Coordinates of C-alpha atoms and ligand atoms in Angstrom, one line a residue:
M130 CA 11.6 4.7 -13.9
R131 CA 9.6 3.9 -10.8
K132 CA 6.2 1.9 -11.3
K133 CA 3.0 3.7 -11.1
I134 CA 0.9 1.9 -8.7
V135 CA -3.0 1.7 -8.0
A136 CA -3.8 -1.0 -5.0
G137 CA -6.9 -1.3 -3.4
N138 CA -7.2 -2.5 0.2
W139 CA -10.2 -4.7 0.6
K140 CA -10.0 -4.8 4.5
C141 CA -12.5 -7.4 6.1
N142 CA -15.3 -6.7 3.2
T143 CA -16.7 -9.6 0.8
T144 CA -17.3 -13.1 0.8
V145 CA -15.2 -15.3 -1.4
Q146 CA -18.0 -15.3 -4.4
E147 CA -18.6 -11.8 -4.2
G148 CA -15.0 -10.6 -4.5
V149 CA -14.0 -13.0 -7.2
E150 CA -16.9 -11.2 -9.2
L151 CA -15.8 -7.5 -8.5
A152 CA -11.9 -8.7 -9.2
K153 CA -13.5 -9.9 -12.7
E154 CA -15.1 -6.4 -12.9
V155 CA -12.0 -4.7 -12.5
S156 CA -9.8 -7.2 -14.4
E157 CA -12.3 -6.7 -17.3
L158 CA -12.7 -2.5 -16.8
V159 CA -8.8 -2.3 -16.9
A160 CA -8.7 -4.9 -20.0
K161 CA -11.2 -2.1 -22.0
S162 CA -9.6 0.7 -20.7
G163 CA -6.7 -0.1 -22.3
V164 CA -4.5 1.1 -19.8
K165 CA -0.9 -0.3 -19.4
N166 CA 1.4 2.1 -17.7
V167 CA -0.5 1.4 -13.7
V168 CA 0.4 -1.9 -11.7
V169 CA -3.1 -2.7 -10.9
V170 CA -3.3 -4.4 -7.2
L171 CA -5.9 -6.0 -5.7
G172 CA -5.4 -6.1 -1.8
T173 CA -8.0 -9.6 -0.4
P174 CA -8.8 -11.2 2.5
F175 CA -6.2 -14.2 2.7
T176 CA -9.4 -16.6 1.8
H177 CA -10.0 -15.0 -1.1
I178 CA -6.8 -14.5 -2.9
T179 CA -6.3 -18.1 -4.6
S180 CA -9.6 -17.9 -6.2
V181 CA -8.8 -14.1 -7.2
V182 CA -5.6 -14.9 -8.5
G183 CA -7.6 -17.5 -10.9
A184 CA -10.2 -14.9 -11.9
V185 CA -8.2 -12.1 -13.1
D186 CA -5.6 -11.4 -15.8
S187 CA -2.6 -12.1 -14.5
Q188 CA -0.9 -9.2 -17.1
L189 CA -2.9 -6.9 -15.9
I190 CA -3.6 -7.2 -12.4
D191 CA -1.4 -8.2 -9.0
V192 CA -3.4 -9.8 -6.2
A193 CA -2.0 -8.8 -2.6
A194 CA -2.5 -9.8 0.9
Q195 CA -3.3 -7.7 3.4
N196 CA -1.2 -8.9 6.3
C197 CA 1.7 -11.7 6.8
A198 CA 2.8 -13.8 10.1
A199 CA 5.6 -12.2 11.6
D200 CA 7.3 -16.0 11.9
A201 CA 8.2 -18.4 9.0
K202 CA 6.0 -21.6 10.6
G203 CA 5.4 -23.2 13.7
A204 CA 2.6 -23.0 16.3
F205 CA 0.9 -19.8 15.4
T206 CA -2.8 -20.5 15.4
G207 CA -4.5 -18.8 13.0
E208 CA -1.5 -16.9 11.2
V209 CA -0.7 -17.1 7.5
S210 CA 2.9 -16.9 6.9
A211 CA 4.4 -15.1 4.4
A212 CA 5.2 -18.6 2.3
M213 CA 1.6 -19.4 2.6
V214 CA 1.0 -16.1 0.9
K215 CA 3.3 -16.6 -2.0
S216 CA 1.9 -19.9 -2.7
T217 CA -1.4 -18.3 -3.5
G218 CA -0.3 -16.4 -6.2
A219 CA -0.5 -13.2 -4.9
T220 CA 2.9 -11.0 -5.4
H221 CA 2.3 -8.0 -2.7
V222 CA 1.2 -7.6 0.7
I223 CA 0.2 -4.6 2.9
L224 CA 2.2 -4.3 5.9
G225 CA 2.2 -1.7 8.8
H226 CA -1.4 -0.5 8.0
S227 CA -2.6 1.6 10.7
E228 CA -5.4 -0.6 11.5
R229 CA -3.5 -3.0 12.1
R230 CA -0.7 -1.2 14.0
E231 CA -4.1 0.2 16.4
Y232 CA -6.4 -2.6 16.6
Y233 CA -3.7 -5.7 16.5
G234 CA -0.8 -4.0 18.2
E235 CA 1.6 -4.3 15.7
T236 CA 4.8 -3.1 16.2
S237 CA 8.2 -2.2 14.3
A238 CA 9.8 -5.1 15.8
T239 CA 6.8 -6.9 14.6
L240 CA 6.8 -5.3 11.1
N241 CA 10.8 -5.6 11.2
K242 CA 10.0 -9.4 10.7
K243 CA 7.2 -9.5 8.2
V244 CA 8.7 -7.1 5.8
A245 CA 12.0 -9.5 6.1
L246 CA 9.8 -12.4 5.4
A247 CA 7.7 -11.0 2.9
L248 CA 11.1 -10.4 0.9
A249 CA 12.7 -13.7 1.7
N250 CA 9.6 -15.1 0.3
G251 CA 9.5 -12.9 -3.0
L252 CA 6.5 -11.1 -2.1
T253 CA 6.7 -7.1 -2.8
P254 CA 5.4 -5.1 0.8
I255 CA 3.7 -2.2 0.4
Y256 CA 4.7 -0.5 3.5
C257 CA 2.6 2.0 5.0
C258 CA 3.3 4.7 7.4
G259 CA 1.3 7.8 8.7
E260 CA 0.5 9.9 11.5
A261 CA -2.7 10.4 13.8
L262 CA -4.7 14.0 13.9
S263 CA -3.1 15.0 16.8
I264 CA 0.4 14.6 15.7
R265 CA -0.5 16.4 12.3
E266 CA -2.2 19.1 14.6
A267 CA 1.0 19.5 16.9
N268 CA 2.7 19.6 13.2
E269 CA 5.1 16.6 14.4
Q270 CA 4.2 14.5 11.4
N271 CA 7.9 14.6 9.4
A272 CA 9.3 13.4 12.8
Y273 CA 6.8 10.7 13.5
V274 CA 6.8 9.4 10.1
K275 CA 10.6 9.5 10.2
T276 CA 10.7 6.6 13.2
Q277 CA 8.6 4.8 11.7
L278 CA 10.4 4.7 8.6
D279 CA 14.0 4.3 10.7
E280 CA 12.2 1.5 12.9
T281 CA 11.3 -0.8 10.1
I282 CA 12.6 -0.6 6.5
F283 CA 15.2 1.9 6.7
N284 CA 17.5 -1.1 8.4
L285 CA 17.2 -3.0 5.3
S286 CA 20.1 -3.5 2.7
P287 CA 19.8 -0.9 -0.2
E288 CA 18.9 -4.1 -2.7
D289 CA 16.0 -5.1 -0.3
F290 CA 14.9 -1.8 0.1
S291 CA 14.4 -1.0 -3.3
K292 CA 12.4 -4.0 -3.8
L293 CA 9.7 -2.5 -1.6
A294 CA 6.6 0.2 -2.2
I295 CA 5.6 2.7 0.5
A296 CA 2.1 3.8 1.4
Y297 CA 1.9 7.5 3.2
E298 CA -1.5 6.9 4.5
P299 CA -2.5 9.6 7.5
I300 CA -4.7 8.0 10.0
W301 CA -7.2 11.3 10.0
A302 CA -7.7 10.6 6.1
I303 CA -8.3 7.0 6.2
G304 CA -12.2 6.2 5.7
T305 CA -13.5 9.5 6.9
G306 CA -13.6 11.5 3.6
V307 CA -11.3 14.2 4.5
T308 CA -8.4 13.5 1.9
A309 CA -5.2 15.4 2.8
S310 CA -4.5 18.4 0.5
T311 CA -2.4 17.9 -2.6
A312 CA -0.3 20.1 -0.9
Q313 CA 0.0 18.0 1.7
A314 CA 0.1 15.1 0.2
Q315 CA 3.5 15.8 -2.0
E316 CA 5.2 17.5 0.9
M317 CA 5.0 14.5 2.7
L318 CA 5.7 11.9 -0.1
A319 CA 8.7 14.2 -1.5
Y320 CA 10.1 14.3 2.3
I321 CA 9.8 10.6 2.6
R322 CA 11.9 10.2 -1.0
G323 CA 14.5 13.0 0.8
L324 CA 14.8 10.4 3.6
I325 CA 15.1 7.6 1.3
A326 CA 17.8 9.7 -0.6
D327 CA 19.6 10.5 2.4
K328 CA 19.8 6.7 3.9
F329 CA 20.3 4.5 0.5
G330 CA 21.2 7.5 -2.2
K331 CA 19.6 9.3 -5.1
V332 CA 19.0 6.6 -7.4
V333 CA 17.5 4.0 -5.1
A334 CA 15.1 7.4 -4.0
E335 CA 14.2 8.1 -7.6
E336 CA 13.1 4.4 -8.0
T337 CA 10.8 4.0 -5.2
S338 CA 7.4 4.1 -5.7
I339 CA 5.5 6.2 -2.9
L340 CA 2.0 5.9 -2.6
Y341 CA -0.8 8.2 -0.7
G342 CA -4.1 6.7 0.8
G343 CA -6.7 8.1 2.4
S344 CA -9.8 8.8 1.2
C345 CA -8.6 8.5 -2.4
N346 CA -11.6 8.6 -5.2
A347 CA -11.9 9.0 -8.7
K348 CA -12.5 12.8 -8.3
N349 CA -9.2 13.8 -6.2
A350 CA -7.0 11.2 -7.9
P351 CA -6.5 13.0 -11.1
E352 CA -4.8 16.2 -8.9
L353 CA -2.9 14.0 -6.4
F354 CA -1.6 11.9 -9.1
S355 CA -0.3 14.9 -11.2
Q356 CA 2.3 15.7 -8.4
P357 CA 6.2 14.8 -8.9
D358 CA 6.1 12.7 -6.1
I359 CA 2.9 10.7 -5.9
D360 CA 3.2 7.5 -7.7
G361 CA -0.3 6.3 -7.0
G362 CA -2.7 5.2 -4.2
L363 CA -3.7 2.9 -1.7
I364 CA -7.5 2.7 -1.8
G365 CA -10.0 1.5 0.7
G366 CA -13.4 2.2 0.2
A367 CA -13.4 3.5 -3.3
S368 CA -11.6 -0.2 -4.5
L369 CA -14.8 -2.0 -3.6
K370 CA -17.1 -0.9 -6.4
A371 CA -15.2 -1.6 -9.8
E372 CA -15.8 1.8 -11.7
D373 CA -15.0 3.7 -8.6
F374 CA -11.9 2.1 -8.4
L375 CA -11.1 2.2 -12.6
G376 CA -11.5 5.9 -12.2
I377 CA -8.5 6.3 -10.1
I378 CA -6.4 3.6 -11.8
T379 CA -7.1 5.6 -15.1
A380 CA -6.6 9.1 -13.3
Y381 CA -3.0 9.5 -14.7
Ligands
LIG601 C1 -7.2 2.5 3.3 O1 -7.3 1.6 4.3 O2 -5.7 2.0 3.1 C2 -7.5 3.6 2.7 C3 -6.8 4.2 2.2 O3 -8.9 3.6 3.1 P1 -9.8 4.8 2.4 O4 -9.5 4.8 0.8 O5 -11.0 4.0 2.6 O6 -9.8 5.9 3.1

């Protein structure tokens, strides 16, 4: 059965000390809640990962980087390689977030390399896709997301593909307070699962965790997560407060 995943994306927020406190709080709340059927991931800044890994109960909490380099190593000042991320104790890496595509010029070609390096280093990519508002308004979101997938993760082998998770995040819903309606989210995730079935077969499609992201919170999560194709969430703002994040983790 495919995994349910709730992954926080802290973005460029918290100092190391604040991040460790937040991670400890999440870890303690998850322990108290008794939740066992959800993979909980904290997507922290690179600087925090080692400390956060040491601060949480590793049976309950996984840690993710929010990016990794497109090259294995070498003269790339300021970059952090997938091997470095792995050596921190992180298990996941968020790749292709719309903010990285938009502000840092990440292309499908770059993402191909990042996904391959993440997988080669034993990290689980949480691969993000999703359309801008103008594309949704033109009702071209399906074709747009299909192209994103075709150009990046759909050229993996079925074996490699089955190691990653996908997060559909409509850009117009990220950080805006405007959540995709439950129907819009379910429709897109079912569409993505259908594309996976066409490309890799039904078994792989049924095993792939597909998450929704975009202004997901403790209030709207129960309805979103009740949908047959929504296997969890990638959570920005609401992952920065332990109680709010727990409300999403326990939304199933
Ligand atoms: C995100 O950036 O991945 C995200 C989903 O943000 P938010 O939950 O704040 O909309």
